[in-house]
PDB file of C-alpha atoms in Angstrom:
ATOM      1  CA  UNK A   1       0.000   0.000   0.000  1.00  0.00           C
ATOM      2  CA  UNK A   2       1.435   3.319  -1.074  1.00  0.00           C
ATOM      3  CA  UNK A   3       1.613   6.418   1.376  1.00  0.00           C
ATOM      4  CA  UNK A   4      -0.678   8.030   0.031  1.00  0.00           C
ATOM      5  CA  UNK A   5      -3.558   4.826   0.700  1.00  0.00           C
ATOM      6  CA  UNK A   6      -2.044   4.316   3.975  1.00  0.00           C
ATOM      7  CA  UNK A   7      -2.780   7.700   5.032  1.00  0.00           C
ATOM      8  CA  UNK A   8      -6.812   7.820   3.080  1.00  0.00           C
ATOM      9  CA  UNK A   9      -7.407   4.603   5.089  1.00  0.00           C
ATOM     10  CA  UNK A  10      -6.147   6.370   8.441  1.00  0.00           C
ATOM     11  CA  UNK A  11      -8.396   9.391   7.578  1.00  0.00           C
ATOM     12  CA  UNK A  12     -11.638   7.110   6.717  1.00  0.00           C
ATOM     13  CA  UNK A  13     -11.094   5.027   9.757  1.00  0.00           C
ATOM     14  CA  UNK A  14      -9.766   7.329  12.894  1.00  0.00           C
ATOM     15  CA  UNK A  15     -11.549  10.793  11.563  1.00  0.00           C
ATOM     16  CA  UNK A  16     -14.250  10.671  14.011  1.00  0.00           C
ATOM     17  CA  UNK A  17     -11.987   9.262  16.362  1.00  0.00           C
ATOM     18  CA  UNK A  18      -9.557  12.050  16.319  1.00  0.00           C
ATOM     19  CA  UNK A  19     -12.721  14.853  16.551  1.00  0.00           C
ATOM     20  CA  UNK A  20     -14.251  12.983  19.418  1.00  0.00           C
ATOM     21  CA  UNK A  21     -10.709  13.225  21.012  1.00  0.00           C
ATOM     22  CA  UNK A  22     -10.777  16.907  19.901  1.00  0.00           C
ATOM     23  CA  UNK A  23     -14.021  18.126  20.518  1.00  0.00           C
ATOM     24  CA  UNK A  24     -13.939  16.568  24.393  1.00  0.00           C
ATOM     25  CA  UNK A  25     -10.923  19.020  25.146  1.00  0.00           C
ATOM     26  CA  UNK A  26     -12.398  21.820  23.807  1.00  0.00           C
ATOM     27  CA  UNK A  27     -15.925  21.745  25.617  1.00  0.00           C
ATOM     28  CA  UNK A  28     -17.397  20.553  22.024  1.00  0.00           C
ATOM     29  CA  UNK A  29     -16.458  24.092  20.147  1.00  0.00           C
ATOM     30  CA  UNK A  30     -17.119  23.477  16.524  1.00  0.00           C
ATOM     31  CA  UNK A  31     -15.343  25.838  14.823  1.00  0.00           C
ATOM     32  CA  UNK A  32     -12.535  25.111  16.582  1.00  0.00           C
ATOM     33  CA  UNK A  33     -12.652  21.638  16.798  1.00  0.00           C
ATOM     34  CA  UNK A  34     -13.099  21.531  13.154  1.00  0.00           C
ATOM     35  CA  UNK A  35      -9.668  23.245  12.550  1.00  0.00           C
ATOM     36  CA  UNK A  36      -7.548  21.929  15.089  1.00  0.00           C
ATOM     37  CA  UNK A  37      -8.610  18.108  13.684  1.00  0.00           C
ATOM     38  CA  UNK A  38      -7.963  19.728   9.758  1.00  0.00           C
ATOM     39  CA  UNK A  39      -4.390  20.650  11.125  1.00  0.00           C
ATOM     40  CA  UNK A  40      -4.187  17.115  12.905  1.00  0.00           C
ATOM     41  CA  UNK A  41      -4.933  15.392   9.400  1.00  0.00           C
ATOM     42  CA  UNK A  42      -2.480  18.195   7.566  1.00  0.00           C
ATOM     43  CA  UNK A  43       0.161  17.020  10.017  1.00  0.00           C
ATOM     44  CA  UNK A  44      -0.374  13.693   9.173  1.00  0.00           C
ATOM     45  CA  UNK A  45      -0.669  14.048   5.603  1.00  0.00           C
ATOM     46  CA  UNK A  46       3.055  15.638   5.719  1.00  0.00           C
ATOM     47  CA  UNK A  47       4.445  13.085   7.589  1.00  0.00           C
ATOM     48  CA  UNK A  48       2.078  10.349   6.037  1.00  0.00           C
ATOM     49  CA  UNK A  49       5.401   8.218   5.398  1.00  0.00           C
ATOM     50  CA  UNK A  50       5.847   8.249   9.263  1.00  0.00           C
ATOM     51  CA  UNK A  51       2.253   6.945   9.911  1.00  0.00           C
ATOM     52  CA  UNK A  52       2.823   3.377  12.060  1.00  0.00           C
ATOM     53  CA  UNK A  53       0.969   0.413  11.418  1.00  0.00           C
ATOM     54  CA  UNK A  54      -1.277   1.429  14.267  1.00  0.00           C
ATOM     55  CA  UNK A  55      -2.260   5.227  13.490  1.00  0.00           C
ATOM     56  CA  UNK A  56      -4.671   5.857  15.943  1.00  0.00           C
ATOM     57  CA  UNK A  57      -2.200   6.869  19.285  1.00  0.00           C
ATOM     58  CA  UNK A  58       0.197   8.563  16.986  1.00  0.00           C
ATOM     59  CA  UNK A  59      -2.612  10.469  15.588  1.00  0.00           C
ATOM     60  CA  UNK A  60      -3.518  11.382  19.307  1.00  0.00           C
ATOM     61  CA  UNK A  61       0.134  12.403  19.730  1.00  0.00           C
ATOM     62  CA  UNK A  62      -0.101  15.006  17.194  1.00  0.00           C
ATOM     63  CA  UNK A  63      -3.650  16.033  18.135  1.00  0.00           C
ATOM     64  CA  UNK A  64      -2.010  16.848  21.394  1.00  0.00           C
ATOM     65  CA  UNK A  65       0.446  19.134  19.706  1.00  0.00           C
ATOM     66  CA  UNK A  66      -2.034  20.844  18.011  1.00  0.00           C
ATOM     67  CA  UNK A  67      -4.550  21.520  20.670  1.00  0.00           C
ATOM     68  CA  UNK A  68      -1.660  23.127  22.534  1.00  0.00           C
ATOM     69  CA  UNK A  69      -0.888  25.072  19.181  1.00  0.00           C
ATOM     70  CA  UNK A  70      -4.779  26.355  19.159  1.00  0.00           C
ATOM     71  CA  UNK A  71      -4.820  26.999  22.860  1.00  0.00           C
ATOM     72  CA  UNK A  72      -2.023  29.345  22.922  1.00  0.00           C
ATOM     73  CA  UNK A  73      -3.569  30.869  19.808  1.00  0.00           C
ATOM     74  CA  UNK A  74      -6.682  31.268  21.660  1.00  0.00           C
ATOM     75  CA  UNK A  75      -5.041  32.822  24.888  1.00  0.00           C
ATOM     76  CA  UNK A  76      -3.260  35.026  22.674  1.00  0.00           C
ATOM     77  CA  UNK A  77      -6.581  36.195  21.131  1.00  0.00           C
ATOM     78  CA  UNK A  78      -8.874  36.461  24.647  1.00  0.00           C
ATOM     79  CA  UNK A  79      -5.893  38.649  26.006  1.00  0.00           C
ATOM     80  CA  UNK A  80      -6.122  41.048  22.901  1.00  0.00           C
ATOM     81  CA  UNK A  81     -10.300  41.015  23.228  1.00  0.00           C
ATOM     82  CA  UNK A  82      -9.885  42.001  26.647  1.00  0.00           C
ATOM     83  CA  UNK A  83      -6.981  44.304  26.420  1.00  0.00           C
ATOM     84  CA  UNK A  84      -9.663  46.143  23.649  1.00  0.00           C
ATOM     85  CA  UNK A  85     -12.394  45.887  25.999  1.00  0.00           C
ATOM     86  CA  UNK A  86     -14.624  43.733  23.365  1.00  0.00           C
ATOM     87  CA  UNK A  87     -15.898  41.188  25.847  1.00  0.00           C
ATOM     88  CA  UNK A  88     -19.532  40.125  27.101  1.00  0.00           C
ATOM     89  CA  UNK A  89     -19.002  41.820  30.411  1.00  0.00           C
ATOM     90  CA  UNK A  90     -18.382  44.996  28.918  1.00  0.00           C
ATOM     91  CA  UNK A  91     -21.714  44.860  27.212  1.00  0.00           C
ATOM     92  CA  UNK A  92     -23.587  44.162  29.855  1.00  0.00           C
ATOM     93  CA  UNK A  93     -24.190  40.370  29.081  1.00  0.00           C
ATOM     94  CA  UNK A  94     -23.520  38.486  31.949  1.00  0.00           C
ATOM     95  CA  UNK A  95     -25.179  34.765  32.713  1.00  0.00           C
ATOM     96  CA  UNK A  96     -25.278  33.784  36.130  1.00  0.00           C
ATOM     97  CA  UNK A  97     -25.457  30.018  37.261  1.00  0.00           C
ATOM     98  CA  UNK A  98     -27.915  29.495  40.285  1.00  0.00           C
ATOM     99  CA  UNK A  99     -26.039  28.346  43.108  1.00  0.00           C
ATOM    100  CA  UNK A 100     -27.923  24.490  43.049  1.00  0.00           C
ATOM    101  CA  UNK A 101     -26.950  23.895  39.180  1.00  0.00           C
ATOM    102  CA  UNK A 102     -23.968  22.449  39.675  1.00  0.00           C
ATOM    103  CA  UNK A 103     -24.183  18.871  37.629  1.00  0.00           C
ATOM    104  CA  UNK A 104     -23.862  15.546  38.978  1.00  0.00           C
ATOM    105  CA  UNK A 105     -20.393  14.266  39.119  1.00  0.00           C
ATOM    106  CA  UNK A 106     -19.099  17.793  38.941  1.00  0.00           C
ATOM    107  CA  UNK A 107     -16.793  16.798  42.194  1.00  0.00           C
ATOM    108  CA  UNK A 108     -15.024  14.373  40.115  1.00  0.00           C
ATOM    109  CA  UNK A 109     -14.183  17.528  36.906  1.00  0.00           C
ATOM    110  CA  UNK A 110     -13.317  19.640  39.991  1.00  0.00           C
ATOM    111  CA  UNK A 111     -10.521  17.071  41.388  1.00  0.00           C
ATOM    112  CA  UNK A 112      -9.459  16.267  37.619  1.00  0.00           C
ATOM    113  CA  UNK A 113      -8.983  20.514  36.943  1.00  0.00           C
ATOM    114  CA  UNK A 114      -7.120  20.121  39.811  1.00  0.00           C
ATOM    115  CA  UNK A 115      -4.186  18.109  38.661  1.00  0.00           C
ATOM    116  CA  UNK A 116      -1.406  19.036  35.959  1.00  0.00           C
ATOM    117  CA  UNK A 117      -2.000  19.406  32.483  1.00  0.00           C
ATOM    118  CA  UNK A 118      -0.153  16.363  31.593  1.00  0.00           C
ATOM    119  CA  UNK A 119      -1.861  14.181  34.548  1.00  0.00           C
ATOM    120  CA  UNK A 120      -5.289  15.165  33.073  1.00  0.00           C
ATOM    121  CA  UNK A 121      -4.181  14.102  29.356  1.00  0.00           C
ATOM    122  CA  UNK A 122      -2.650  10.763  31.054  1.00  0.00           C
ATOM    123  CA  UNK A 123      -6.140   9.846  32.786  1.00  0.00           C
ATOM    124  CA  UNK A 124      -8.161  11.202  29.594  1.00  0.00           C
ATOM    125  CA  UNK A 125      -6.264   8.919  27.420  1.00  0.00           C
ATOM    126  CA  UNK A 126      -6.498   5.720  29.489  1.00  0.00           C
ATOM    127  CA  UNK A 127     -10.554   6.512  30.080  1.00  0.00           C
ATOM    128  CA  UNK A 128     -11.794   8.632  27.217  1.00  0.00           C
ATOM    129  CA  UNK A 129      -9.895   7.099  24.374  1.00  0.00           C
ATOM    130  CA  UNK A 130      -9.528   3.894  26.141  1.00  0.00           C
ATOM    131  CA  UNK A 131      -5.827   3.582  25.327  1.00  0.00           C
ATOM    132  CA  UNK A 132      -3.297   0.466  26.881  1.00  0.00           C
ATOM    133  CA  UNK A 133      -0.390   1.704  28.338  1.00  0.00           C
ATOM    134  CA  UNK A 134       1.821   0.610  24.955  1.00  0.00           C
ATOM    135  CA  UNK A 135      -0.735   2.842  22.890  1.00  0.00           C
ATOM    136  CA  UNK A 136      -0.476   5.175  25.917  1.00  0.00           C
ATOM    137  CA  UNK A 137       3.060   5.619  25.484  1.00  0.00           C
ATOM    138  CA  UNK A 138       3.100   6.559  21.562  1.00  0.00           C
ATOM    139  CA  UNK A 139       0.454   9.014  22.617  1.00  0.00           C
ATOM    140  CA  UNK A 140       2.886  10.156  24.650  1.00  0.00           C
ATOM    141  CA  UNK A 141       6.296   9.858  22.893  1.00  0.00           C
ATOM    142  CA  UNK A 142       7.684   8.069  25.108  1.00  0.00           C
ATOM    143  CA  UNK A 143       7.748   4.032  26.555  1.00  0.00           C
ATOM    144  CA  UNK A 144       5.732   1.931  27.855  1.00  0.00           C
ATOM    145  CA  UNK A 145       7.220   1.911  31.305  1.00  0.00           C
ATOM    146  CA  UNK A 146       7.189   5.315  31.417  1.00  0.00           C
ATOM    147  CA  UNK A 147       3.944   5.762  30.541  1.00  0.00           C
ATOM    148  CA  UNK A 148       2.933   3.183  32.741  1.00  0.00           C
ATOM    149  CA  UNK A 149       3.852   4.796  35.687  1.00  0.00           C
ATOM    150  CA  UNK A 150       2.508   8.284  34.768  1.00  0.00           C
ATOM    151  CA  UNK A 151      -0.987   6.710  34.619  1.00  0.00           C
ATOM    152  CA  UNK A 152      -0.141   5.125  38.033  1.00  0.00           C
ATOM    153  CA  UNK A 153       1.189   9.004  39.312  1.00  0.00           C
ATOM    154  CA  UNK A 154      -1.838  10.382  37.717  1.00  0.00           C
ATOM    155  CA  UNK A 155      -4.421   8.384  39.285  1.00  0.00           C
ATOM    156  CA  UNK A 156      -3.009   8.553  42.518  1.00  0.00           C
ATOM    157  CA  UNK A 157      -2.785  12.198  42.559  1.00  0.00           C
ATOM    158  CA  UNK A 158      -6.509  12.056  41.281  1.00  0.00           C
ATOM    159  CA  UNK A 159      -7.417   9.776  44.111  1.00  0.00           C
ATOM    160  CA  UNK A 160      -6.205  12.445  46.357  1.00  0.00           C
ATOM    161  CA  UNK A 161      -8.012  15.413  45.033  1.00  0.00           C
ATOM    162  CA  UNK A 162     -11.162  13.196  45.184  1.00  0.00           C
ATOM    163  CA  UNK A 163     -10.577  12.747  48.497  1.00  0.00           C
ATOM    164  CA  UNK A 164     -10.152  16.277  49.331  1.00  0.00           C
ATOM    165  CA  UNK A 165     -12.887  17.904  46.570  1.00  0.00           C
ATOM    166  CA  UNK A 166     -15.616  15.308  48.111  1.00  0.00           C
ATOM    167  CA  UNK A 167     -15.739  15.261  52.073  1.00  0.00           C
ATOM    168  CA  UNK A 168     -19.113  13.834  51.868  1.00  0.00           C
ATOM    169  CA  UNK A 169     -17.561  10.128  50.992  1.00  0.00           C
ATOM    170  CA  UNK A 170     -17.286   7.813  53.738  1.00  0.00           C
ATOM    171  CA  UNK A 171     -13.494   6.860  54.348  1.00  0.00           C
ATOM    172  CA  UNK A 172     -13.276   3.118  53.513  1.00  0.00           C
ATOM    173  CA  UNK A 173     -14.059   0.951  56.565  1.00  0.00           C
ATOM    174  CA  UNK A 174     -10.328  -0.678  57.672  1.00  0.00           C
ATOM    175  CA  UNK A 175     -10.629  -4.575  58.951  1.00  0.00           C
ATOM    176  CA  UNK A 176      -8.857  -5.069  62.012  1.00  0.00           C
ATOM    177  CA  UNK A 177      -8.128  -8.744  61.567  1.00  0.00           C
TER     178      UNK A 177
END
């Protein structure tokens, strides 16, 4: 199969894959999601001799570069909006949650915003894309072992901020015996 197959077979089968993967880290923004996974297939249609027999976490890998691309770009942009003075709060449109409409499970996003960049992109990986630790690590760019024990890092640090985001859990009943 020439490159150029290889790489129309990734597209057909890991498209939706990729925007899924997309769309969840942007809050579902469509116009944003749409470019960042155009870039991720312009990436991979440059380096379309690179693509591994298994595209799928290597496409995630470069996904993950250009998310970080877009968010700059977006920071970048919501500093210049605000340094202009262009924003909804200046125009007196301001939406204000209730205090009781906070969403079931939202403990569990609170502990997760809680933890480092990479240690949320570790867990998303492993539950979101439902990734093994060997497709983990070419996510990542790096091994498996190493990747291995980031997820272990990661989801001990996330047991800890559950513990401290939700008081209202009973600690775990310890046998004496």
């Amino acid at each position: 199969m020439s490159n150029d197959e290889t790489f129309a077979a990734a597209y057909r089968e890991h498209y939706w894959a990729v925007s899924r993967y997309v769309a969840r880290r942007l809050d579902g923004r469509t116009s944003e999601v749409e470019e960042v996974v155009a870039e991720v297939f312009t990436v991979a249609w440059r380096r379309r001799a690179d693509l591994p027999a298994v595209p799928l976490p290597w496409l995630y890998g470069v996904a993950r570069n250009c998310l970080a691309n877009a968010v700059r770009g977006y920071g970048r942009r919501r500093r210049l909006v605000d340094r202009m003075g262009n924003d909804d709060a200046a125009h007196g449109r301001h939406i204000v949650d209730s205090p009781d409409t906070e969403a079931p499970g939202a403990w569990v996003h609170e502990a997760l915003a809680r933890l480092s960049a990479a240690d949320q992109e570790v867990l998303r990986l492993t539950a979101w894309e439902e990734l093994g630790v060997d497709e983990l690590a070419v996510a990542l760019g790096c091994g498996s072992r190493a990747a291995s024990m980031r997820l272990h890092r990661a989801r001990r640090r996330l047991r800890a901020e559950i513990d401290r985001v939700s008081p209202t859990t009973a600690p775990k009943e310890r046998s004496h015996g």
